[in-house]
Amino acid sequence: MKLTKKIRRIILAIEAALIVVLTPGIIAASDHDDGEVDIKGRAVNLTDLYVYREKDQNSSAADGDLVFTMNTNPRSVARYQYYFSTTALYQFHITQVGDVNSTPTGRADIILRFAFSPPNNQGMQAVAITVVRGGSQTTTKTTVNGGLIATTPLNSNAVLNKVPVGGSNLTVFAGLREDPFFFDVEQFFRVRAGALGTGPKVGFKEPGKALDFAKGYNVNTITVRVPKAFLQAGTGANTFDVWSTVSVRDGVGGFKQFERLARPAINEGLVLTPQLMEAFNTISPRLDLSAAAAPVRQEAVATLNAVDLLDGKDNVDANAIAKAFLPDVLRIDTTRPSGYGSAANSQGSLIGGRLLLDDVVDITLGALVGSPVGDNVSYNGTPGNPAQGHKPLEPNFPYLALPN
């Protein structure tokens, strides 16, 4: 994919935006896989957010529907049944955007909230879906046909829940699927260490030797088909800002935000201090522009500058770009085809959402060094390299490949 200089600057801004955080707090980082700590199990660990027009994934799909996918539970091993947490809230936050060129407000007009019950003897979890819209809150526990909204157990046919909400029908799938993310993480850390002077200078491995760290693993996914008219709610908006969160019980009868994720990137790629990296989760996007965010930005900019010099040239102003793409939300303009890095608005913010097969790592790495570069890992893999390659995506909703 050939990128203009403007798009390169935009994508670099995405990396910077992802790691702007407040003062260090509870360790609970939001990235593809930051491991587990005492207070965080894998079930509440966000991995990726995808937002796209369904017709761009499936040409036979109805016009006007969007698909939201929130993945959690990284490194879920094959043939093992994992469950969603019964003490957490999984949420999509959506802002109706009147002007595609406007600065994101980071304030949600609509929230889609999912709460899970303990599994029954068939491995199915009942799901309660709460919609917060226009100042009102509605919780739905049954499908159009009157049955319970439920997850899909491992090795079962997909349970596609038709859920009536606010005059529209949402389609909801929740269960295990293969992790669609692809990236040679270990080699990236080696490349980063060389750029920062903390290790030998190395490049990425050739395609026949590059390793995809997500190959063979599953994730828990919540995938929702949402009619655009439901998101518009009479506003006529064609552009939406989306981000995902996980909240857990706070010990005093409420819930506290624990994870946050929007644009595709890996927090630990740029922020080396765990406390700074991990505090990002506890704030709302509307606080991303606050003065309190400054401390971690310095560390992120230092890493950006080092990685920018991988090709021996100083191609970007990391300080300027770090301020250019906040708050951190995933924006989608539904009047144009979906695709990460495919389009930008007048402010330089990406507006194409994210498709399941978008090679966000190669696009971002190319932006960081100012020239084409990648980790040589792809979704389909390289022939002869058994350390790469995912199952084919499913042709119909929820589209992610079947679990391993």
CSV table of C-alpha atoms in Angstrom, one decimal:
chain,number,residue,atom,x,y,z
A,1,MET,CA,0.0,0.0,0.0
A,2,LYS,CA,1.5,3.3,-1.1
A,3,LEU,CA,0.9,6.1,1.4
A,4,THR,CA,1.1,9.8,0.9
A,5,LYS,CA,3.2,11.9,3.3
A,6,LYS,CA,0.0,13.2,4.8
A,7,ILE,CA,-1.3,9.7,5.5
A,8,ARG,CA,2.1,8.7,7.0
A,9,ARG,CA,1.9,11.7,9.4
A,10,ILE,CA,-1.7,10.7,10.3
A,11,ILE,CA,-0.8,7.1,11.2
A,12,LEU,CA,2.2,8.2,13.2
A,13,ALA,CA,-0.2,10.3,15.2
A,14,ILE,CA,-2.3,7.2,15.9
A,15,GLU,CA,0.7,5.7,17.7
A,16,ALA,CA,1.3,8.8,19.7
A,17,ALA,CA,-2.3,9.2,20.6
A,18,LEU,CA,-2.6,5.7,22.0
A,19,ILE,CA,-0.1,6.3,24.7
A,20,VAL,CA,-1.1,9.6,26.1
A,21,VAL,CA,-2.2,8.9,29.7
A,22,LEU,CA,-2.7,10.5,33.1
A,23,THR,CA,-0.7,10.1,36.2
A,24,PRO,CA,0.2,6.4,36.9
A,25,GLY,CA,-2.4,4.4,38.7
A,26,ILE,CA,-3.6,0.8,38.8
A,27,ILE,CA,-1.7,-1.5,36.5
A,28,ALA,CA,-4.2,-2.4,33.8
A,29,ALA,CA,-2.8,-1.6,30.4
A,30,SER,CA,-4.8,-1.7,27.2
A,31,ASP,CA,-3.1,-3.3,24.2
A,32,HIS,CA,-3.1,-6.5,22.3
A,33,ASP,CA,-1.6,-8.5,25.1
A,34,ASP,CA,0.2,-7.0,28.1
A,35,GLY,CA,0.0,-10.2,30.2
A,36,GLU,CA,-1.9,-10.7,33.4
A,37,VAL,CA,-1.5,-9.2,36.8
A,38,ASP,CA,-3.0,-10.0,40.2
A,39,ILE,CA,-6.1,-7.9,39.6
A,40,LYS,CA,-6.5,-8.6,35.9
A,41,GLY,CA,-7.4,-11.9,34.3
A,42,ARG,CA,-7.3,-12.5,30.6
A,43,ALA,CA,-11.1,-12.3,30.3
A,44,VAL,CA,-11.0,-8.5,30.9
A,45,ASN,CA,-8.0,-7.8,28.7
A,46,LEU,CA,-8.9,-5.9,25.5
A,47,THR,CA,-7.0,-6.8,22.4
A,48,ASP,CA,-8.5,-5.1,19.3
A,49,LEU,CA,-11.4,-3.0,18.1
A,50,TYR,CA,-12.7,-3.2,14.5
A,51,VAL,CA,-15.4,-1.0,13.0
A,52,TYR,CA,-16.5,-1.2,9.3
A,53,ARG,CA,-19.3,-1.0,6.9
A,54,GLU,CA,-20.6,-4.6,6.4
A,55,LYS,CA,-20.8,-4.2,2.7
A,56,ASP,CA,-17.0,-3.7,2.6
A,57,GLN,CA,-16.5,-7.1,4.2
A,58,ASN,CA,-19.4,-8.9,2.4
A,59,SER,CA,-20.7,-7.4,-0.8
A,60,SER,CA,-24.0,-9.2,-0.4
A,61,ALA,CA,-24.7,-7.7,3.0
A,62,ALA,CA,-27.5,-5.1,3.5
A,63,ASP,CA,-26.5,-1.5,2.7
A,64,GLY,CA,-26.3,0.7,5.8
A,65,ASP,CA,-25.3,-1.8,8.4
A,66,LEU,CA,-22.1,-1.4,10.4
A,67,VAL,CA,-20.1,-4.1,12.3
A,68,PHE,CA,-18.4,-3.5,15.6
A,69,THR,CA,-16.0,-6.1,16.9
A,70,MET,CA,-14.4,-6.1,20.4
A,71,ASN,CA,-11.9,-8.8,21.1
A,72,THR,CA,-10.7,-9.8,24.6
A,73,ASN,CA,-8.9,-12.8,26.2
A,74,PRO,CA,-5.6,-12.8,24.3
A,75,ARG,CA,-3.5,-16.0,23.9
A,76,SER,CA,-6.5,-18.3,24.4
A,77,VAL,CA,-5.2,-21.7,23.6
A,78,ALA,CA,-6.9,-24.0,21.1
A,79,ARG,CA,-9.7,-26.4,22.0
A,80,TYR,CA,-10.3,-24.9,25.5
A,81,GLN,CA,-13.5,-23.2,26.5
A,82,TYR,CA,-13.0,-19.7,27.9
A,83,TYR,CA,-15.7,-17.4,29.2
A,84,PHE,CA,-16.5,-13.8,29.5
A,85,SER,CA,-16.2,-12.3,33.0
A,86,THR,CA,-19.4,-12.3,35.0
A,87,THR,CA,-18.2,-9.3,37.1
A,88,ALA,CA,-17.3,-6.9,34.3
A,89,LEU,CA,-19.1,-4.7,31.8
A,90,TYR,CA,-17.9,-4.8,28.1
A,91,GLN,CA,-18.9,-1.6,26.3
A,92,PHE,CA,-18.8,0.1,22.9
A,93,HIS,CA,-19.0,3.9,23.1
A,94,ILE,CA,-20.2,5.8,20.1
A,95,THR,CA,-20.3,9.6,19.3
A,96,GLN,CA,-22.5,11.0,16.5
A,97,VAL,CA,-20.2,13.3,14.5
A,98,GLY,CA,-21.9,16.1,12.6
A,99,ASP,CA,-18.7,17.3,10.8
A,100,VAL,CA,-16.2,14.8,9.6
A,101,ASN,CA,-13.5,17.4,10.1
A,102,SER,CA,-14.3,18.2,13.7
A,103,THR,CA,-12.1,17.4,16.7
A,104,PRO,CA,-13.5,14.3,18.6
A,105,THR,CA,-15.2,15.2,21.8
A,106,GLY,CA,-14.5,11.9,23.5
A,107,ARG,CA,-18.1,11.9,24.9
A,108,ALA,CA,-20.4,9.1,24.1
A,109,ASP,CA,-23.9,9.7,22.7
A,110,ILE,CA,-24.6,5.9,22.7
A,111,ILE,CA,-23.3,3.1,24.8
A,112,LEU,CA,-23.8,-0.6,24.0
A,113,ARG,CA,-23.1,-2.5,27.2
A,114,PHE,CA,-22.8,-6.3,27.7
A,115,ALA,CA,-23.0,-8.2,30.9
A,116,PHE,CA,-22.6,-12.0,31.2
A,117,SER,CA,-24.1,-14.5,33.5
A,118,PRO,CA,-22.3,-17.7,34.7
A,119,PRO,CA,-22.2,-20.5,32.0
A,120,ASN,CA,-24.9,-23.2,32.2
A,121,ASN,CA,-24.1,-26.9,31.8
A,122,GLN,CA,-23.9,-26.5,28.0
A,123,GLY,CA,-21.2,-23.8,28.3
A,124,MET,CA,-23.6,-21.0,27.3
A,125,GLN,CA,-23.6,-17.6,29.0
A,126,ALA,CA,-26.8,-15.5,29.1
A,127,VAL,CA,-26.1,-11.9,28.0
A,128,ALA,CA,-27.9,-8.7,29.1
A,129,ILE,CA,-27.5,-5.9,26.7
A,130,THR,CA,-28.0,-2.3,27.9
A,131,VAL,CA,-28.3,0.6,25.5
A,132,VAL,CA,-27.7,4.1,26.8
A,133,ARG,CA,-29.0,6.7,24.3
A,134,GLY,CA,-30.6,10.1,24.5
A,135,GLY,CA,-30.4,10.1,28.3
A,136,SER,CA,-32.4,6.9,28.7
A,137,GLN,CA,-31.2,3.4,29.5
A,138,THR,CA,-32.8,0.2,28.3
A,139,THR,CA,-31.7,-3.3,29.2
A,140,THR,CA,-32.7,-6.3,26.9
A,141,LYS,CA,-32.2,-10.0,27.8
A,142,THR,CA,-34.3,-11.6,25.1
A,143,THR,CA,-34.1,-12.0,21.4
A,144,VAL,CA,-36.8,-11.1,18.8
A,145,ASN,CA,-38.1,-14.7,19.2
A,146,GLY,CA,-38.3,-14.4,23.0
A,147,GLY,CA,-35.4,-16.6,23.9
A,148,LEU,CA,-32.4,-15.5,26.0
A,149,ILE,CA,-29.5,-13.7,24.4
A,150,ALA,CA,-26.7,-16.2,24.7
A,151,THR,CA,-23.1,-16.9,23.8
A,152,THR,CA,-21.8,-19.6,21.4
A,153,PRO,CA,-20.0,-22.5,23.2
A,154,LEU,CA,-16.8,-23.9,21.6
A,155,ASN,CA,-17.4,-26.4,18.8
A,156,SER,CA,-21.1,-25.3,18.3
A,157,ASN,CA,-22.9,-23.6,15.5
A,158,ALA,CA,-22.9,-19.8,15.8
A,159,VAL,CA,-25.6,-18.4,17.9
A,160,LEU,CA,-26.7,-15.2,16.1
A,161,ASN,CA,-29.0,-13.2,18.5
A,162,LYS,CA,-31.5,-10.9,16.9
A,163,VAL,CA,-32.0,-8.3,19.6
A,164,PRO,CA,-34.7,-5.6,19.5
A,165,VAL,CA,-33.5,-2.3,20.7
A,166,GLY,CA,-34.9,1.2,20.2
A,167,GLY,CA,-37.0,0.3,17.2
A,168,SER,CA,-34.1,-1.5,15.5
A,169,ASN,CA,-32.8,-5.0,15.5
A,170,LEU,CA,-29.1,-5.6,16.4
A,171,THR,CA,-27.4,-8.9,15.6
A,172,VAL,CA,-25.1,-10.1,18.3
A,173,PHE,CA,-22.5,-12.9,18.4
A,174,ALA,CA,-20.4,-13.5,21.5
A,175,GLY,CA,-18.0,-16.4,21.8
A,176,LEU,CA,-14.6,-17.7,20.8
A,177,ARG,CA,-13.1,-17.1,17.4
A,178,GLU,CA,-9.6,-17.2,16.0
A,179,ASP,CA,-7.5,-14.0,16.8
A,180,PRO,CA,-7.3,-12.1,13.5
A,181,PHE,CA,-4.3,-10.0,14.6
A,182,PHE,CA,-0.9,-10.6,13.0
A,183,PHE,CA,2.5,-9.2,14.1
A,184,ASP,CA,6.0,-10.4,14.8
A,185,VAL,CA,6.0,-8.9,18.2
A,186,GLU,CA,9.3,-10.4,19.5
A,187,GLN,CA,11.3,-9.0,16.5
A,188,PHE,CA,9.7,-5.6,16.9
A,189,PHE,CA,11.0,-5.5,20.5
A,190,ARG,CA,14.5,-6.3,19.2
A,191,VAL,CA,14.2,-3.6,16.5
A,192,ARG,CA,13.0,-1.1,19.1
A,193,ALA,CA,15.8,-2.0,21.5
A,194,GLY,CA,18.4,-1.4,18.7
A,195,ALA,CA,16.8,1.9,17.8
A,196,LEU,CA,17.0,3.0,21.5
A,197,GLY,CA,20.5,1.8,22.0
A,198,THR,CA,19.6,-0.8,24.5
A,199,GLY,CA,20.4,-3.7,22.2
A,200,PRO,CA,22.1,-4.6,18.9
A,201,LYS,CA,20.7,-2.9,15.8
A,202,VAL,CA,18.7,-5.4,13.8
A,203,GLY,CA,16.0,-5.4,11.2
A,204,PHE,CA,12.8,-7.4,10.7
A,205,LYS,CA,13.1,-11.1,9.7
A,206,GLU,CA,12.5,-12.1,6.1
A,207,PRO,CA,9.1,-13.5,5.3
A,208,GLY,CA,10.2,-17.1,5.4
A,209,LYS,CA,11.4,-16.7,9.0
A,210,ALA,CA,9.1,-14.0,10.5
A,211,LEU,CA,6.9,-15.2,13.4
A,212,ASP,CA,3.3,-14.3,13.9
A,213,PHE,CA,2.8,-14.3,17.7
A,214,ALA,CA,-1.1,-14.6,17.4
A,215,LYS,CA,-1.1,-17.7,15.1
A,216,GLY,CA,-3.0,-20.5,16.6
A,217,TYR,CA,-4.6,-18.5,19.4
A,218,ASN,CA,-8.3,-17.6,20.0
A,219,VAL,CA,-10.0,-14.6,21.5
A,220,ASN,CA,-13.4,-13.9,23.0
A,221,THR,CA,-15.2,-11.7,20.6
A,222,ILE,CA,-18.3,-9.6,20.9
A,223,THR,CA,-19.4,-8.7,17.3
A,224,VAL,CA,-22.5,-6.6,16.7
A,225,ARG,CA,-24.3,-5.7,13.5
A,226,VAL,CA,-25.7,-2.3,14.0
A,227,PRO,CA,-28.1,-0.4,11.5
A,228,LYS,CA,-26.8,3.0,10.8
A,229,ALA,CA,-30.2,4.4,11.5
A,230,PHE,CA,-30.0,3.2,15.1
A,231,LEU,CA,-26.7,5.0,15.5
A,232,GLN,CA,-28.1,8.2,13.9
A,233,ALA,CA,-31.1,8.3,16.2
A,234,GLY,CA,-32.6,11.0,14.0
A,235,THR,CA,-29.5,13.1,13.8
A,236,GLY,CA,-28.6,12.4,10.2
A,237,ALA,CA,-24.9,11.8,11.3
A,238,ASN,CA,-22.9,9.7,8.8
A,239,THR,CA,-19.7,9.7,10.8
A,240,PHE,CA,-19.1,8.1,14.2
A,241,ASP,CA,-16.3,7.9,16.7
A,242,VAL,CA,-16.0,4.6,18.5
A,243,TRP,CA,-14.0,3.2,21.4
A,244,SER,CA,-14.3,0.2,23.6
A,245,THR,CA,-13.9,-0.2,27.4
A,246,VAL,CA,-14.1,-2.9,30.1
A,247,SER,CA,-15.2,-1.9,33.6
A,248,VAL,CA,-15.0,-4.0,36.7
A,249,ARG,CA,-16.6,-3.8,40.2
A,250,ASP,CA,-15.1,-1.1,42.4
A,251,GLY,CA,-15.9,-2.7,45.7
A,252,VAL,CA,-18.5,-0.1,46.7
A,253,GLY,CA,-21.4,-1.2,44.6
A,254,GLY,CA,-20.4,0.3,41.3
A,255,PHE,CA,-18.0,-0.2,38.4
A,256,LYS,CA,-14.7,1.4,37.4
A,257,GLN,CA,-13.2,1.6,33.9
A,258,PHE,CA,-10.4,-0.9,33.7
A,259,GLU,CA,-9.5,-1.1,30.0
A,260,ARG,CA,-9.8,1.2,27.0
A,261,LEU,CA,-9.0,0.7,23.4
A,262,ALA,CA,-9.7,2.5,20.1
A,263,ARG,CA,-7.1,2.9,17.4
A,264,PRO,CA,-5.1,-0.2,16.4
A,265,ALA,CA,-1.6,-0.2,18.0
A,266,ILE,CA,0.3,-1.7,20.9
A,267,ASN,CA,0.8,0.6,23.9
A,268,GLU,CA,4.0,-1.0,25.0
A,269,GLY,CA,5.6,-0.4,21.6
A,270,LEU,CA,6.3,3.2,22.5
A,271,VAL,CA,5.9,3.6,26.2
A,272,LEU,CA,8.6,1.7,28.2
A,273,THR,CA,7.5,2.5,31.8
A,274,PRO,CA,4.7,0.1,32.7
A,275,GLN,CA,2.9,2.4,35.1
A,276,LEU,CA,2.7,5.1,32.4
A,277,MET,CA,1.5,2.7,29.8
A,278,GLU,CA,-1.0,1.1,32.0
A,279,ALA,CA,-2.6,4.2,33.4
A,280,PHE,CA,-4.1,5.0,30.0
A,281,ASN,CA,-7.0,2.7,30.6
A,282,THR,CA,-8.6,4.5,33.4
A,283,ILE,CA,-9.4,7.8,31.6
A,284,SER,CA,-12.0,8.8,29.1
A,285,PRO,CA,-11.0,10.1,25.6
A,286,ARG,CA,-12.4,13.5,26.6
A,287,LEU,CA,-9.4,13.8,29.0
A,288,ASP,CA,-6.7,13.0,26.4
A,289,LEU,CA,-6.1,16.6,25.8
A,290,SER,CA,-5.7,17.5,29.5
A,291,ALA,CA,-2.5,19.0,30.9
A,292,ALA,CA,-2.1,16.0,33.1
A,293,ALA,CA,-1.2,13.8,30.1
A,294,ALA,CA,2.1,15.5,29.5
A,295,PRO,CA,4.5,13.2,31.5
A,296,VAL,CA,4.1,10.1,29.4
A,297,ARG,CA,4.1,12.0,26.1
A,298,GLN,CA,7.8,12.7,26.6
A,299,GLU,CA,8.6,9.1,26.8
A,300,ALA,CA,6.5,8.2,23.8
A,301,VAL,CA,8.1,11.0,21.7
A,302,ALA,CA,11.6,9.8,22.6
A,303,THR,CA,10.7,6.3,21.3
A,304,LEU,CA,9.0,7.8,18.2
A,305,ASN,CA,12.2,9.8,17.4
A,306,ALA,CA,14.4,6.7,17.9
A,307,VAL,CA,12.2,4.5,15.6
A,308,ASP,CA,12.0,7.3,13.1
A,309,LEU,CA,15.7,7.1,12.6
A,310,LEU,CA,15.7,3.4,11.7
A,311,ASP,CA,16.2,4.4,8.0
A,312,GLY,CA,19.0,6.9,8.9
A,313,LYS,CA,16.8,9.9,8.3
A,314,ASP,CA,14.8,12.2,10.5
A,315,ASN,CA,11.5,12.2,8.7
A,316,VAL,CA,8.9,13.5,11.2
A,317,ASP,CA,8.4,15.9,14.0
A,318,ALA,CA,7.2,13.5,16.7
A,319,ASN,CA,6.3,16.3,19.1
A,320,ALA,CA,4.0,18.0,16.6
A,321,ILE,CA,2.4,14.7,15.5
A,322,ALA,CA,1.9,13.6,19.1
A,323,LYS,CA,-0.5,16.6,19.6
A,324,ALA,CA,-2.3,16.2,16.3
A,325,PHE,CA,-4.6,13.2,16.8
A,326,LEU,CA,-6.4,13.4,20.1
A,327,PRO,CA,-8.7,12.3,21.6
A,328,ASP,CA,-8.1,8.6,20.9
A,329,VAL,CA,-11.1,7.3,19.1
A,330,LEU,CA,-11.6,5.2,16.0
A,331,ARG,CA,-13.5,7.4,13.5
A,332,ILE,CA,-15.5,6.0,10.6
A,333,ASP,CA,-17.1,8.0,7.8
A,334,THR,CA,-19.8,5.7,6.5
A,335,THR,CA,-20.1,7.6,3.2
A,336,ARG,CA,-16.9,6.1,1.9
A,337,PRO,CA,-15.3,2.6,1.8
A,338,SER,CA,-13.9,1.3,5.1
A,339,GLY,CA,-10.2,0.7,5.6
A,340,TYR,CA,-7.5,1.7,8.1
A,341,GLY,CA,-5.3,4.4,6.6
A,342,SER,CA,-7.6,4.7,3.5
A,343,ALA,CA,-8.7,8.3,4.1
A,344,ALA,CA,-8.2,11.3,6.3
A,345,ASN,CA,-10.1,14.5,7.1
A,346,SER,CA,-8.8,18.0,6.9
A,347,GLN,CA,-7.3,17.8,10.4
A,348,GLY,CA,-5.3,14.7,9.4
A,349,SER,CA,-7.3,12.2,11.4
A,350,LEU,CA,-8.0,8.8,9.9
A,351,ILE,CA,-11.7,8.3,9.1
A,352,GLY,CA,-11.9,4.8,7.5
A,353,GLY,CA,-12.5,2.7,10.6
A,354,ARG,CA,-10.7,-0.7,10.5
A,355,LEU,CA,-11.4,-3.9,8.6
A,356,LEU,CA,-10.4,-7.4,9.8
A,357,LEU,CA,-7.6,-7.9,7.3
A,358,ASP,CA,-6.1,-4.4,7.5
A,359,ASP,CA,-2.3,-4.7,7.9
A,360,VAL,CA,-2.1,-2.0,10.6
A,361,VAL,CA,1.4,-3.0,11.7
A,362,ASP,CA,3.0,-2.5,8.2
A,363,ILE,CA,1.1,0.7,7.6
A,364,THR,CA,2.2,2.1,11.0
A,365,LEU,CA,5.8,1.0,10.8
A,366,GLY,CA,6.0,2.6,7.3
A,367,ALA,CA,4.8,5.8,8.8
A,368,LEU,CA,7.3,5.7,11.7
A,369,VAL,CA,10.3,5.5,9.5
A,370,GLY,CA,8.9,7.5,6.6
A,371,SER,CA,9.4,4.8,4.0
A,372,PRO,CA,7.9,1.4,3.2
A,373,VAL,CA,8.8,-1.2,5.8
A,374,GLY,CA,7.0,-4.0,7.5
A,375,ASP,CA,7.4,-7.0,9.8
A,376,ASN,CA,6.9,-9.5,6.9
A,377,VAL,CA,3.9,-11.1,8.6
A,378,SER,CA,0.6,-11.4,6.8
A,379,TYR,CA,-2.9,-12.8,7.7
A,380,ASN,CA,-2.6,-15.5,5.1
A,381,GLY,CA,1.0,-16.2,5.8
A,382,THR,CA,4.1,-17.0,3.7
A,383,PRO,CA,4.2,-20.3,1.9
A,384,GLY,CA,6.7,-22.6,3.5
A,385,ASN,CA,6.7,-20.7,6.8
A,386,PRO,CA,4.6,-22.7,9.4
A,387,ALA,CA,4.9,-19.9,11.9
A,388,GLN,CA,2.5,-17.7,9.9
A,389,GLY,CA,-1.0,-18.1,8.5
A,390,HIS,CA,-4.5,-17.8,9.9
A,391,LYS,CA,-7.7,-19.7,9.0
A,392,PRO,CA,-9.8,-18.1,6.2
A,393,LEU,CA,-12.4,-15.6,7.5
A,394,GLU,CA,-16.0,-16.8,7.5
A,395,PRO,CA,-18.1,-15.5,4.5
A,396,ASN,CA,-20.9,-14.3,6.7
A,397,PHE,CA,-21.5,-12.6,10.1
A,398,PRO,CA,-19.6,-12.5,12.5
A,399,TYR,CA,-16.8,-13.0,9.8
A,400,LEU,CA,-13.9,-13.9,12.2
A,401,ALA,CA,-12.4,-17.3,11.5
A,402,LEU,CA,-13.7,-20.3,13.5
A,403,PRO,CA,-11.8,-21.0,16.7
A,404,ASN,CA,-8.8,-23.2,16.8
